[in-house]
Amino acid sequence: MKPSFSLPHLSSHSHYLIGSDELRAQLKTILEEVHGISIHGNPDFFESTHEVFTIDDSRKLIEMHGIRPVHISGKKIVIITMQGITGEAQNALLKLLEEPAEFAYFFLIVPSAHLLLPTVKSRLTLIETSRAEVETDTTEAIAFMKASPAKRLDIIKKLLDDISKEKKTKQDAINFLDQVQRVVYEKRGVKDGLKSLETIEMARTYIHDRAPSLKMLLEGEALSI
């Protein structure tokens, strides 16, 4: 498969990409074919995937980062794919991402830029992909907004039930919040919808903590939107 992005230069040490795990395979292909970086059997290449990237994961990364590459003239490449990351883990990475070693290059792959704190995002270079933009279906979000508080709670209960039965995932809850946010913005604007937009952003931030209460966060949205 042809990569959906290019990386002609490694001018930055800290990067992030928005998308699925498919991007990881594309990134590895580019690193090998464009930058001549060996992926297989290379002790200076690291990759990991996480449902939630935690403070312990940050500490391991910081410790590993301080070890020089095995190859004197080599680069240390780190690719981390995550579905979520806690706030404390992000704060622990701030200095590392701002002042990485001259041999270290980090690539974070996340499903949404909303996962990242502004302070972390400002230290990362976004690698733009050329994937086709898909029009977001906001039908459910519009129905949710028009419904009574009681009906909204029923909608949330069904979503939570589907997640518990593994018919859906936490990412589906995040996507739903994204859709609701878009509807609030389009229907109310920033001024009239400010309070709702702030509560959505807060819920989306806490949803990536180590042990978030999805029920509490989503039901809170149902009653406060």
PDB file of C-alpha atoms in Angstrom:
ATOM      1  CA  MET A   1       0.000   0.000   0.000  1.00  0.00           C
ATOM      2  CA  LYS A   2       1.299   3.423  -0.943  1.00  0.00           C
ATOM      3  CA  PRO A   3       1.968   5.566   2.154  1.00  0.00           C
ATOM      4  CA  SER A   4      -0.598   8.324   2.733  1.00  0.00           C
ATOM      5  CA  PHE A   5       2.099  10.787   3.800  1.00  0.00           C
ATOM      6  CA  SER A   6       5.723  11.656   3.138  1.00  0.00           C
ATOM      7  CA  LEU A   7       8.661  12.288   5.432  1.00  0.00           C
ATOM      8  CA  PRO A   8      11.516  13.563   3.271  1.00  0.00           C
ATOM      9  CA  HIS A   9      13.508  14.946   6.208  1.00  0.00           C
ATOM     10  CA  LEU A  10      13.898  14.169   9.880  1.00  0.00           C
ATOM     11  CA  SER A  11      14.205  17.844  10.730  1.00  0.00           C
ATOM     12  CA  SER A  12      12.189  17.472  13.949  1.00  0.00           C
ATOM     13  CA  HIS A  13      12.773  15.002  16.759  1.00  0.00           C
ATOM     14  CA  SER A  14       9.220  14.799  18.128  1.00  0.00           C
ATOM     15  CA  HIS A  15       6.278  14.018  15.842  1.00  0.00           C
ATOM     16  CA  TYR A  16       2.682  12.898  15.958  1.00  0.00           C
ATOM     17  CA  LEU A  17       0.304  11.373  13.424  1.00  0.00           C
ATOM     18  CA  ILE A  18      -3.467  11.150  13.627  1.00  0.00           C
ATOM     19  CA  GLY A  19      -4.999   7.900  12.470  1.00  0.00           C
ATOM     20  CA  SER A  20      -5.187   4.168  12.964  1.00  0.00           C
ATOM     21  CA  ASP A  21      -2.490   1.588  13.562  1.00  0.00           C
ATOM     22  CA  GLU A  22      -2.204   1.288   9.775  1.00  0.00           C
ATOM     23  CA  LEU A  23      -0.060   4.429   9.840  1.00  0.00           C
ATOM     24  CA  ARG A  24       2.566   2.626  11.890  1.00  0.00           C
ATOM     25  CA  ALA A  25       3.266   0.186   9.053  1.00  0.00           C
ATOM     26  CA  GLN A  26       3.449   3.073   6.592  1.00  0.00           C
ATOM     27  CA  LEU A  27       5.827   4.989   8.843  1.00  0.00           C
ATOM     28  CA  LYS A  28       8.134   1.993   9.163  1.00  0.00           C
ATOM     29  CA  THR A  29       8.187   1.602   5.388  1.00  0.00           C
ATOM     30  CA  ILE A  30       9.149   5.256   4.940  1.00  0.00           C
ATOM     31  CA  LEU A  31      11.870   5.062   7.585  1.00  0.00           C
ATOM     32  CA  GLU A  32      13.364   2.042   5.838  1.00  0.00           C
ATOM     33  CA  GLU A  33      13.024   3.086   2.205  1.00  0.00           C
ATOM     34  CA  VAL A  34      13.568   6.844   2.484  1.00  0.00           C
ATOM     35  CA  HIS A  35      15.879   7.187   5.479  1.00  0.00           C
ATOM     36  CA  GLY A  36      17.683   3.850   5.339  1.00  0.00           C
ATOM     37  CA  ILE A  37      16.816   2.979   8.921  1.00  0.00           C
ATOM     38  CA  SER A  38      16.750  -0.746   9.575  1.00  0.00           C
ATOM     39  CA  ILE A  39      13.570  -1.848  11.324  1.00  0.00           C
ATOM     40  CA  HIS A  40      14.160  -5.558  11.818  1.00  0.00           C
ATOM     41  CA  GLY A  41      16.909  -6.618  14.184  1.00  0.00           C
ATOM     42  CA  ASN A  42      17.857  -3.020  14.947  1.00  0.00           C
ATOM     43  CA  PRO A  43      18.555  -2.521  18.686  1.00  0.00           C
ATOM     44  CA  ASP A  44      18.026   1.227  18.209  1.00  0.00           C
ATOM     45  CA  PHE A  45      14.464   0.817  16.923  1.00  0.00           C
ATOM     46  CA  PHE A  46      11.599   0.586  19.430  1.00  0.00           C
ATOM     47  CA  GLU A  47       7.844   0.344  18.963  1.00  0.00           C
ATOM     48  CA  SER A  48       4.947  -0.291  21.312  1.00  0.00           C
ATOM     49  CA  THR A  49       1.154  -0.107  21.371  1.00  0.00           C
ATOM     50  CA  HIS A  50      -1.009   0.934  24.303  1.00  0.00           C
ATOM     51  CA  GLU A  51      -4.689   1.036  25.125  1.00  0.00           C
ATOM     52  CA  VAL A  52      -3.784   3.771  27.624  1.00  0.00           C
ATOM     53  CA  PHE A  53      -0.258   5.188  27.877  1.00  0.00           C
ATOM     54  CA  THR A  54       0.406   5.710  31.604  1.00  0.00           C
ATOM     55  CA  ILE A  55       2.882   7.494  33.856  1.00  0.00           C
ATOM     56  CA  ASP A  56       4.809   4.217  34.215  1.00  0.00           C
ATOM     57  CA  ASP A  57       5.125   4.010  30.436  1.00  0.00           C
ATOM     58  CA  SER A  58       6.446   7.588  30.411  1.00  0.00           C
ATOM     59  CA  ARG A  59       9.082   6.745  32.992  1.00  0.00           C
ATOM     60  CA  LYS A  60      10.250   3.725  31.004  1.00  0.00           C
ATOM     61  CA  LEU A  61      10.469   5.860  27.867  1.00  0.00           C
ATOM     62  CA  ILE A  62      12.471   8.557  29.658  1.00  0.00           C
ATOM     63  CA  GLU A  63      14.869   5.956  31.045  1.00  0.00           C
ATOM     64  CA  MET A  64      15.301   4.258  27.677  1.00  0.00           C
ATOM     65  CA  HIS A  65      15.778   7.601  25.930  1.00  0.00           C
ATOM     66  CA  GLY A  66      18.935   8.319  27.913  1.00  0.00           C
ATOM     67  CA  ILE A  67      20.774   5.273  26.559  1.00  0.00           C
ATOM     68  CA  ARG A  68      22.896   6.104  23.522  1.00  0.00           C
ATOM     69  CA  PRO A  69      22.367   4.120  20.298  1.00  0.00           C
ATOM     70  CA  VAL A  70      24.341   0.929  19.863  1.00  0.00           C
ATOM     71  CA  HIS A  71      25.581   2.224  16.527  1.00  0.00           C
ATOM     72  CA  ILE A  72      27.800   5.283  17.065  1.00  0.00           C
ATOM     73  CA  SER A  73      26.431   7.153  14.052  1.00  0.00           C
ATOM     74  CA  GLY A  74      22.934   5.719  14.394  1.00  0.00           C
ATOM     75  CA  LYS A  75      19.560   7.152  15.281  1.00  0.00           C
ATOM     76  CA  LYS A  76      17.270   5.920  18.003  1.00  0.00           C
ATOM     77  CA  ILE A  77      13.730   5.619  16.625  1.00  0.00           C
ATOM     78  CA  VAL A  78      10.710   5.261  18.903  1.00  0.00           C
ATOM     79  CA  ILE A  79       7.175   4.671  17.578  1.00  0.00           C
ATOM     80  CA  ILE A  80       4.330   4.617  20.093  1.00  0.00           C
ATOM     81  CA  THR A  81       0.759   3.850  19.051  1.00  0.00           C
ATOM     82  CA  MET A  82      -1.895   4.604  21.661  1.00  0.00           C
ATOM     83  CA  GLN A  83      -5.648   4.792  22.017  1.00  0.00           C
ATOM     84  CA  GLY A  84      -5.372   7.027  25.077  1.00  0.00           C
ATOM     85  CA  ILE A  85      -2.851   8.714  27.346  1.00  0.00           C
ATOM     86  CA  THR A  86      -3.242  10.014  30.883  1.00  0.00           C
ATOM     87  CA  GLY A  87      -2.662  13.635  31.775  1.00  0.00           C
ATOM     88  CA  GLU A  88       0.101  12.743  34.230  1.00  0.00           C
ATOM     89  CA  ALA A  89       1.879  10.697  31.558  1.00  0.00           C
ATOM     90  CA  GLN A  90       1.794  13.663  29.188  1.00  0.00           C
ATOM     91  CA  ASN A  91       3.138  16.073  31.792  1.00  0.00           C
ATOM     92  CA  ALA A  92       6.000  13.669  32.495  1.00  0.00           C
ATOM     93  CA  LEU A  93       6.972  13.722  28.810  1.00  0.00           C
ATOM     94  CA  LEU A  94       7.074  17.505  28.393  1.00  0.00           C
ATOM     95  CA  LYS A  95      10.812  18.015  28.943  1.00  0.00           C
ATOM     96  CA  LEU A  96      11.706  14.903  26.955  1.00  0.00           C
ATOM     97  CA  LEU A  97       9.711  16.037  23.921  1.00  0.00           C
ATOM     98  CA  GLU A  98      11.015  19.586  24.137  1.00  0.00           C
ATOM     99  CA  GLU A  99      14.677  18.670  24.565  1.00  0.00           C
ATOM    100  CA  PRO A 100      15.233  15.164  23.159  1.00  0.00           C
ATOM    101  CA  ALA A 101      18.734  13.788  22.704  1.00  0.00           C
ATOM    102  CA  GLU A 102      20.275  14.622  19.345  1.00  0.00           C
ATOM    103  CA  PHE A 103      20.057  10.952  18.323  1.00  0.00           C
ATOM    104  CA  ALA A 104      16.428  10.334  19.399  1.00  0.00           C
ATOM    105  CA  TYR A 105      13.334  10.611  17.183  1.00  0.00           C
ATOM    106  CA  PHE A 106       9.832  10.080  18.564  1.00  0.00           C
ATOM    107  CA  PHE A 107       6.642   9.315  16.645  1.00  0.00           C
ATOM    108  CA  LEU A 108       3.315   9.212  18.494  1.00  0.00           C
ATOM    109  CA  ILE A 109       0.309   7.774  16.635  1.00  0.00           C
ATOM    110  CA  VAL A 110      -3.037   8.786  18.160  1.00  0.00           C
ATOM    111  CA  PRO A 111      -6.641   8.408  16.956  1.00  0.00           C
ATOM    112  CA  SER A 112      -7.438  12.059  17.680  1.00  0.00           C
ATOM    113  CA  ALA A 113      -5.486  15.237  18.356  1.00  0.00           C
ATOM    114  CA  HIS A 114      -7.888  15.824  21.257  1.00  0.00           C
ATOM    115  CA  LEU A 115      -5.972  13.188  23.230  1.00  0.00           C
ATOM    116  CA  LEU A 116      -2.997  15.510  23.573  1.00  0.00           C
ATOM    117  CA  LEU A 117      -2.699  18.407  25.964  1.00  0.00           C
ATOM    118  CA  PRO A 118      -1.953  21.758  24.280  1.00  0.00           C
ATOM    119  CA  THR A 119       1.414  21.894  26.065  1.00  0.00           C
ATOM    120  CA  VAL A 120       2.354  18.496  24.619  1.00  0.00           C
ATOM    121  CA  LYS A 121       0.984  19.235  21.158  1.00  0.00           C
ATOM    122  CA  SER A 122       3.048  22.430  20.966  1.00  0.00           C
ATOM    123  CA  ARG A 123       6.204  20.341  21.359  1.00  0.00           C
ATOM    124  CA  LEU A 124       5.300  17.950  18.551  1.00  0.00           C
ATOM    125  CA  THR A 125       5.396  18.302  14.775  1.00  0.00           C
ATOM    126  CA  LEU A 126       2.236  17.069  13.071  1.00  0.00           C
ATOM    127  CA  ILE A 127       2.881  14.809  10.097  1.00  0.00           C
ATOM    128  CA  GLU A 128       0.026  15.539   7.711  1.00  0.00           C
ATOM    129  CA  THR A 129      -1.532  12.556   5.954  1.00  0.00           C
ATOM    130  CA  SER A 130      -3.331  12.658   2.634  1.00  0.00           C
ATOM    131  CA  ARG A 131      -6.118  10.292   3.627  1.00  0.00           C
ATOM    132  CA  ALA A 132      -9.451  11.312   2.200  1.00  0.00           C
ATOM    133  CA  GLU A 133     -11.619  13.283   4.569  1.00  0.00           C
ATOM    134  CA  VAL A 134     -14.785  11.444   5.468  1.00  0.00           C
ATOM    135  CA  GLU A 135     -17.842  13.537   6.205  1.00  0.00           C
ATOM    136  CA  THR A 136     -18.737  13.003   9.838  1.00  0.00           C
ATOM    137  CA  ASP A 137     -22.225  11.593  10.346  1.00  0.00           C
ATOM    138  CA  THR A 138     -23.775  13.694  13.095  1.00  0.00           C
ATOM    139  CA  THR A 139     -27.273  12.158  12.898  1.00  0.00           C
ATOM    140  CA  GLU A 140     -26.979  10.512  16.319  1.00  0.00           C
ATOM    141  CA  ALA A 141     -25.499  13.640  17.874  1.00  0.00           C
ATOM    142  CA  ILE A 142     -28.337  15.812  16.511  1.00  0.00           C
ATOM    143  CA  ALA A 143     -30.943  13.380  17.901  1.00  0.00           C
ATOM    144  CA  PHE A 144     -29.087  13.386  21.209  1.00  0.00           C
ATOM    145  CA  MET A 145     -29.150  17.184  21.399  1.00  0.00           C
ATOM    146  CA  LYS A 146     -32.885  17.353  20.630  1.00  0.00           C
ATOM    147  CA  ALA A 147     -33.817  14.636  23.128  1.00  0.00           C
ATOM    148  CA  SER A 148     -35.022  15.187  26.680  1.00  0.00           C
ATOM    149  CA  PRO A 149     -32.525  14.564  29.525  1.00  0.00           C
ATOM    150  CA  ALA A 150     -34.197  11.216  30.252  1.00  0.00           C
ATOM    151  CA  LYS A 151     -33.926  10.113  26.631  1.00  0.00           C
ATOM    152  CA  ARG A 152     -30.293  11.255  26.508  1.00  0.00           C
ATOM    153  CA  LEU A 153     -29.558   9.030  29.494  1.00  0.00           C
ATOM    154  CA  ASP A 154     -31.145   6.109  27.618  1.00  0.00           C
ATOM    155  CA  ILE A 155     -28.858   6.796  24.632  1.00  0.00           C
ATOM    156  CA  ILE A 156     -25.821   6.856  26.922  1.00  0.00           C
ATOM    157  CA  LYS A 157     -26.923   3.645  28.633  1.00  0.00           C
ATOM    158  CA  LYS A 158     -27.117   1.844  25.278  1.00  0.00           C
ATOM    159  CA  LEU A 159     -23.647   3.106  24.307  1.00  0.00           C
ATOM    160  CA  LEU A 160     -22.218   1.932  27.638  1.00  0.00           C
ATOM    161  CA  ASP A 161     -23.931  -1.456  27.284  1.00  0.00           C
ATOM    162  CA  ASP A 162     -22.432  -1.893  23.807  1.00  0.00           C
ATOM    163  CA  ILE A 163     -18.984  -1.041  25.167  1.00  0.00           C
ATOM    164  CA  SER A 164     -19.318  -3.507  28.054  1.00  0.00           C
ATOM    165  CA  LYS A 165     -20.361  -6.226  25.583  1.00  0.00           C
ATOM    166  CA  GLU A 166     -17.390  -5.272  23.352  1.00  0.00           C
ATOM    167  CA  LYS A 167     -19.680  -4.364  20.477  1.00  0.00           C
ATOM    168  CA  LYS A 168     -18.130  -0.905  20.691  1.00  0.00           C
ATOM    169  CA  THR A 169     -15.002   0.578  22.283  1.00  0.00           C
ATOM    170  CA  LYS A 170     -14.023   3.626  24.283  1.00  0.00           C
ATOM    171  CA  GLN A 171     -12.989   5.225  20.994  1.00  0.00           C
ATOM    172  CA  ASP A 172     -16.643   5.090  19.899  1.00  0.00           C
ATOM    173  CA  ALA A 173     -17.512   7.134  23.003  1.00  0.00           C
ATOM    174  CA  ILE A 174     -14.819   9.666  22.064  1.00  0.00           C
ATOM    175  CA  ASN A 175     -16.117   9.832  18.503  1.00  0.00           C
ATOM    176  CA  PHE A 176     -19.619  10.438  19.847  1.00  0.00           C
ATOM    177  CA  LEU A 177     -18.343  13.353  21.957  1.00  0.00           C
ATOM    178  CA  ASP A 178     -16.610  14.735  18.861  1.00  0.00           C
ATOM    179  CA  GLN A 179     -19.900  14.614  16.963  1.00  0.00           C
ATOM    180  CA  VAL A 180     -21.821  16.305  19.773  1.00  0.00           C
ATOM    181  CA  GLN A 181     -19.165  19.011  19.958  1.00  0.00           C
ATOM    182  CA  ARG A 182     -19.481  19.655  16.236  1.00  0.00           C
ATOM    183  CA  VAL A 183     -23.274  19.940  16.475  1.00  0.00           C
ATOM    184  CA  VAL A 184     -23.025  22.350  19.419  1.00  0.00           C
ATOM    185  CA  TYR A 185     -20.546  24.488  17.511  1.00  0.00           C
ATOM    186  CA  GLU A 186     -22.650  24.525  14.315  1.00  0.00           C
ATOM    187  CA  LYS A 187     -26.026  25.092  16.025  1.00  0.00           C
ATOM    188  CA  ARG A 188     -25.078  27.429  18.881  1.00  0.00           C
ATOM    189  CA  GLY A 189     -21.729  28.904  17.957  1.00  0.00           C
ATOM    190  CA  VAL A 190     -18.876  29.529  20.374  1.00  0.00           C
ATOM    191  CA  LYS A 191     -20.573  32.267  22.404  1.00  0.00           C
ATOM    192  CA  ASP A 192     -23.894  30.538  23.127  1.00  0.00           C
ATOM    193  CA  GLY A 193     -22.414  27.051  23.246  1.00  0.00           C
ATOM    194  CA  LEU A 194     -19.307  27.890  25.295  1.00  0.00           C
ATOM    195  CA  LYS A 195     -20.403  26.119  28.488  1.00  0.00           C
ATOM    196  CA  SER A 196     -21.349  22.950  26.604  1.00  0.00           C
ATOM    197  CA  LEU A 197     -18.135  23.021  24.576  1.00  0.00           C
ATOM    198  CA  GLU A 198     -16.102  23.333  27.775  1.00  0.00           C
ATOM    199  CA  THR A 199     -17.846  20.378  29.443  1.00  0.00           C
ATOM    200  CA  ILE A 200     -17.295  18.230  26.350  1.00  0.00           C
ATOM    201  CA  GLU A 201     -13.600  19.133  26.283  1.00  0.00           C
ATOM    202  CA  MET A 202     -13.291  18.305  29.978  1.00  0.00           C
ATOM    203  CA  ALA A 203     -14.991  14.925  29.507  1.00  0.00           C
ATOM    204  CA  ARG A 204     -12.755  14.125  26.553  1.00  0.00           C
ATOM    205  CA  THR A 205      -9.684  14.976  28.619  1.00  0.00           C
ATOM    206  CA  TYR A 206     -10.626  12.801  31.604  1.00  0.00           C
ATOM    207  CA  ILE A 207     -11.810   9.911  29.446  1.00  0.00           C
ATOM    208  CA  HIS A 208      -8.162   9.043  28.764  1.00  0.00           C
ATOM    209  CA  ASP A 209      -7.122   8.840  32.402  1.00  0.00           C
ATOM    210  CA  ARG A 210      -6.014   5.500  33.794  1.00  0.00           C
ATOM    211  CA  ALA A 211      -9.402   4.445  35.161  1.00  0.00           C
ATOM    212  CA  PRO A 212     -12.035   6.852  33.881  1.00  0.00           C
ATOM    213  CA  SER A 213     -15.688   6.415  34.810  1.00  0.00           C
ATOM    214  CA  LEU A 214     -17.282   6.444  31.372  1.00  0.00           C
ATOM    215  CA  LYS A 215     -20.708   6.234  32.981  1.00  0.00           C
ATOM    216  CA  MET A 216     -20.143   9.331  35.106  1.00  0.00           C
ATOM    217  CA  LEU A 217     -18.557  11.344  32.280  1.00  0.00           C
ATOM    218  CA  LEU A 218     -21.142  10.515  29.625  1.00  0.00           C
ATOM    219  CA  GLU A 219     -24.136  10.842  31.928  1.00  0.00           C
ATOM    220  CA  GLY A 220     -22.754  14.209  33.005  1.00  0.00           C
ATOM    221  CA  GLU A 221     -22.780  15.294  29.366  1.00  0.00           C
ATOM    222  CA  ALA A 222     -26.358  14.071  28.947  1.00  0.00           C
ATOM    223  CA  LEU A 223     -27.508  16.280  31.806  1.00  0.00           C
ATOM    224  CA  SER A 224     -25.395  19.370  31.119  1.00  0.00           C
ATOM    225  CA  ILE A 225     -25.462  19.814  27.319  1.00  0.00           C
TER     226      ILE A 225
END
